[in-house]
CSV table of C-alpha atoms in Angstrom, one decimal:
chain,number,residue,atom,x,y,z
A,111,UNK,CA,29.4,8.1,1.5
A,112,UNK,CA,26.3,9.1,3.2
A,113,UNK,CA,23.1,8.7,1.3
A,114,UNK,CA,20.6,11.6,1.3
A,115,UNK,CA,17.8,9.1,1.3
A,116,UNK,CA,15.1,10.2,-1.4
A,117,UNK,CA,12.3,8.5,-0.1
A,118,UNK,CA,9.2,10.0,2.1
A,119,UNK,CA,6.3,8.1,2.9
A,120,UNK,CA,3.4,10.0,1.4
A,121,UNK,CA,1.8,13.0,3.2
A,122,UNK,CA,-1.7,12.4,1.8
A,123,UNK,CA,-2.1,9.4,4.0
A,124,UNK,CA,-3.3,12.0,6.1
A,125,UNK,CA,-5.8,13.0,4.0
A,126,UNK,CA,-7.1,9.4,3.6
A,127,UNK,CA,-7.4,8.8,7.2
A,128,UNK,CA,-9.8,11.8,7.8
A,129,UNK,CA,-12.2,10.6,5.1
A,130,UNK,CA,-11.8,7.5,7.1
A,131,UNK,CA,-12.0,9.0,10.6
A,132,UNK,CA,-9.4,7.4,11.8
A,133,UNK,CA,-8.5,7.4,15.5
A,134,UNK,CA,-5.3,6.3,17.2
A,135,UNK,CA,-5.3,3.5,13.9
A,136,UNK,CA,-8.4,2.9,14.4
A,137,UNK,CA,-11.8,2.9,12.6
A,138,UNK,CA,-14.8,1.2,12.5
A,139,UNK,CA,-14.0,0.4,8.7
A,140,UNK,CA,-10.3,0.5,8.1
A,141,UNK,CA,-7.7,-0.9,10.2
A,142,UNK,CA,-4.0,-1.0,9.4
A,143,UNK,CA,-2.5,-4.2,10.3
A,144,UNK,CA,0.4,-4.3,13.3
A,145,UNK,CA,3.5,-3.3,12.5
A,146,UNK,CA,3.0,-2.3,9.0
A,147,UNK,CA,1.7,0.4,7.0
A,148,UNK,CA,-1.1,-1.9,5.5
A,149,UNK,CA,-4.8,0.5,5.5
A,150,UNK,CA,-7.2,-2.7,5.1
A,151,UNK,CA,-11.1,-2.1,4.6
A,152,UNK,CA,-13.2,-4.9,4.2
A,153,UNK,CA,-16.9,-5.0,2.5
A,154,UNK,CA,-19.1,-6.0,-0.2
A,155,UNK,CA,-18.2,-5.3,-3.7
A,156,UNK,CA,-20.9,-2.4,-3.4
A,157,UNK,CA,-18.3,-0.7,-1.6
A,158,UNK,CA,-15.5,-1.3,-3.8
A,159,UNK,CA,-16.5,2.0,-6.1
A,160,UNK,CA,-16.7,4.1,-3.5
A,161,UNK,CA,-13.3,2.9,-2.2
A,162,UNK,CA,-11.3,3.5,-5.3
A,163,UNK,CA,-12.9,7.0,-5.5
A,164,UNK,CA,-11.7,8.0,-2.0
A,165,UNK,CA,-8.3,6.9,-2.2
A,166,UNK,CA,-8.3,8.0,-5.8
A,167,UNK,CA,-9.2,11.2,-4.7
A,168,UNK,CA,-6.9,11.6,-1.7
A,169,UNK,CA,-3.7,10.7,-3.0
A,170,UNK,CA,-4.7,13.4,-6.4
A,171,UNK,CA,-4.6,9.8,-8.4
A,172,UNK,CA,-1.2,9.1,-7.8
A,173,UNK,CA,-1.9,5.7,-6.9
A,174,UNK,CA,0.2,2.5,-8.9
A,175,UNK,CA,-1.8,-0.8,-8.7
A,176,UNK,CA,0.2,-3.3,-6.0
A,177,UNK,CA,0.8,-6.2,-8.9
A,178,UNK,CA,2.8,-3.4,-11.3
A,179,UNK,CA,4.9,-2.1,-8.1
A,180,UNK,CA,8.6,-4.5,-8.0
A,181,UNK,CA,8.4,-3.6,-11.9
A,182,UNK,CA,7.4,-0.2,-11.9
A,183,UNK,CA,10.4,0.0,-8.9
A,184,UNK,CA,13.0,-2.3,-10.4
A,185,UNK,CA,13.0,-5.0,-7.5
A,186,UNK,CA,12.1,-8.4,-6.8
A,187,UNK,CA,8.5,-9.7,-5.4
A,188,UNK,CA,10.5,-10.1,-2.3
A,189,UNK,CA,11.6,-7.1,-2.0
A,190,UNK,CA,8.3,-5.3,-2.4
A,191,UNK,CA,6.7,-7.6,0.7
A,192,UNK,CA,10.6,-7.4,2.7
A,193,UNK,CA,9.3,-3.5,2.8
A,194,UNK,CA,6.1,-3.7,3.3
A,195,UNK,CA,6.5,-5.8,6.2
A,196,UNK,CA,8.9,-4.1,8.0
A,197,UNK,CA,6.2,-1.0,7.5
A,198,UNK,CA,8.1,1.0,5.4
A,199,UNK,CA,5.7,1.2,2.3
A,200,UNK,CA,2.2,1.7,2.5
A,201,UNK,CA,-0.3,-0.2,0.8
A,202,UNK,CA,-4.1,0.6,0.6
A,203,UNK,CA,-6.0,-2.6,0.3
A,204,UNK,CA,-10.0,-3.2,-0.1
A,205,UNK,CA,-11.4,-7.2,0.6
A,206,UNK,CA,-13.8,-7.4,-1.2
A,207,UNK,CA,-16.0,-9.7,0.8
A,208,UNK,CA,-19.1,-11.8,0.5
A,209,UNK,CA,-21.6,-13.9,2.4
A,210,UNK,CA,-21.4,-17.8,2.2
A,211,UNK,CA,-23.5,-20.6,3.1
A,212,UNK,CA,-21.8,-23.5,5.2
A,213,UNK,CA,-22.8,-27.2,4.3
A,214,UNK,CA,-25.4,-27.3,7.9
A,215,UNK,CA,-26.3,-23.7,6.3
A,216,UNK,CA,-25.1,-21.4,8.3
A,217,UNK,CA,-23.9,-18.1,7.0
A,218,UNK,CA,-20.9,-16.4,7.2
A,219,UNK,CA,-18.2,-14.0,5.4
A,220,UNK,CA,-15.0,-14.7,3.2
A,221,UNK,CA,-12.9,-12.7,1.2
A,222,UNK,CA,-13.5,-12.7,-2.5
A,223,UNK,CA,-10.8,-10.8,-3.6
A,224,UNK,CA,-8.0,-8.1,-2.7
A,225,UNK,CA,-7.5,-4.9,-4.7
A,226,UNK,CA,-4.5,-2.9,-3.4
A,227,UNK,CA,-2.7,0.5,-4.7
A,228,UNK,CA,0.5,1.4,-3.4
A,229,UNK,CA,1.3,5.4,-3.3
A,230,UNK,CA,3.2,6.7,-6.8
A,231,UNK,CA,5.7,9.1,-4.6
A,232,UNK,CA,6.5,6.3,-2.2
A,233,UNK,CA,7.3,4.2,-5.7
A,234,UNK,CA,9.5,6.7,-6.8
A,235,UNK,CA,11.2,7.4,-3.9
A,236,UNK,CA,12.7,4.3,-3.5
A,237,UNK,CA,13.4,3.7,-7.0
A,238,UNK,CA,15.7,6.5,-7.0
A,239,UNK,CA,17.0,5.4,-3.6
A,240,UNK,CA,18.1,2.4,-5.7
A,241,UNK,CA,19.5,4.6,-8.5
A,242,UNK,CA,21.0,6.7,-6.0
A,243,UNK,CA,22.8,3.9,-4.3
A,244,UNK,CA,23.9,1.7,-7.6
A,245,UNK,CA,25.4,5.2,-8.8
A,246,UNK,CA,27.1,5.7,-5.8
A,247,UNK,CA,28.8,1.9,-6.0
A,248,UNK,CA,29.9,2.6,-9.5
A,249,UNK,CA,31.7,5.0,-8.9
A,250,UNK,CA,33.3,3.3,-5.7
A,251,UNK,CA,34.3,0.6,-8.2
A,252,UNK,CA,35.6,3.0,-10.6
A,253,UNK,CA,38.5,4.2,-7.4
């Protein structure tokens, strides 16, 4: 049997890039790292509010918080970062960063934090991928 896969990778990603101007991957505050499907923007937590209310607003608040996602699909932790490393899930991350002193004083910046929200269609396209494919064994077993 041939599965009709039910999975789509969101088309408002689209919509996120352009309030992000993205170029060819790039912008001068998100970049998505190699290979994957990983937007990454990194700032104070001044930024953070404005952050959730963009990509809030350009996935319609579809959005599922990262840490809920294997549950909310049914898989493993292992699973979840299996897919999102071979870039088939995206994942919309904001380090929260902020400014440290060194012990000889000197400054520099360290991340304080990840928040990350992982599309709701992309969720629920695989999870019925998985249902899909678990039917489809059943019934193999059942011949």
């Amino acid at each position: 049997y041939i599965i009709d896969h039910m999975f789509e990778f969101d088309p408002r990603i689209t919509k996120y890039e352009k309030i992000c101007y993205m170029v060819d991957g790039k912008s001068a505050v998100v970049s998505i790292d190699p290979g994957t499907r990983i937007y990454r923007e990194k700032g104070p937590e001044i930024n953070l509010h404005r952050w959730i209310r963009d990509v809030q607003e350009a996935f319609d608040g579809q959005l599922i918080p990262y840490e809920w996602v294997a549950d909310y699909v049914g898989v493993t932790r292992a699973s979840l970062l299996k897919k999102i490393k071979k870039g088939n899930l995206t994942v919309l991350v904001f380090e929260m960063q902020e400014e440290v002193r060194g012990v000889l004083g000197s400054k520099r910046e360290r991340m304080r934090r990840e928040y990350k929200y992982v599309p709701q269609k992309e969720c629920d396209g695989w999870r019925s991928d998985l249902i899909e494919k678990l039917r489809i064994a059943r019934r193999n077993n059942k011949k």
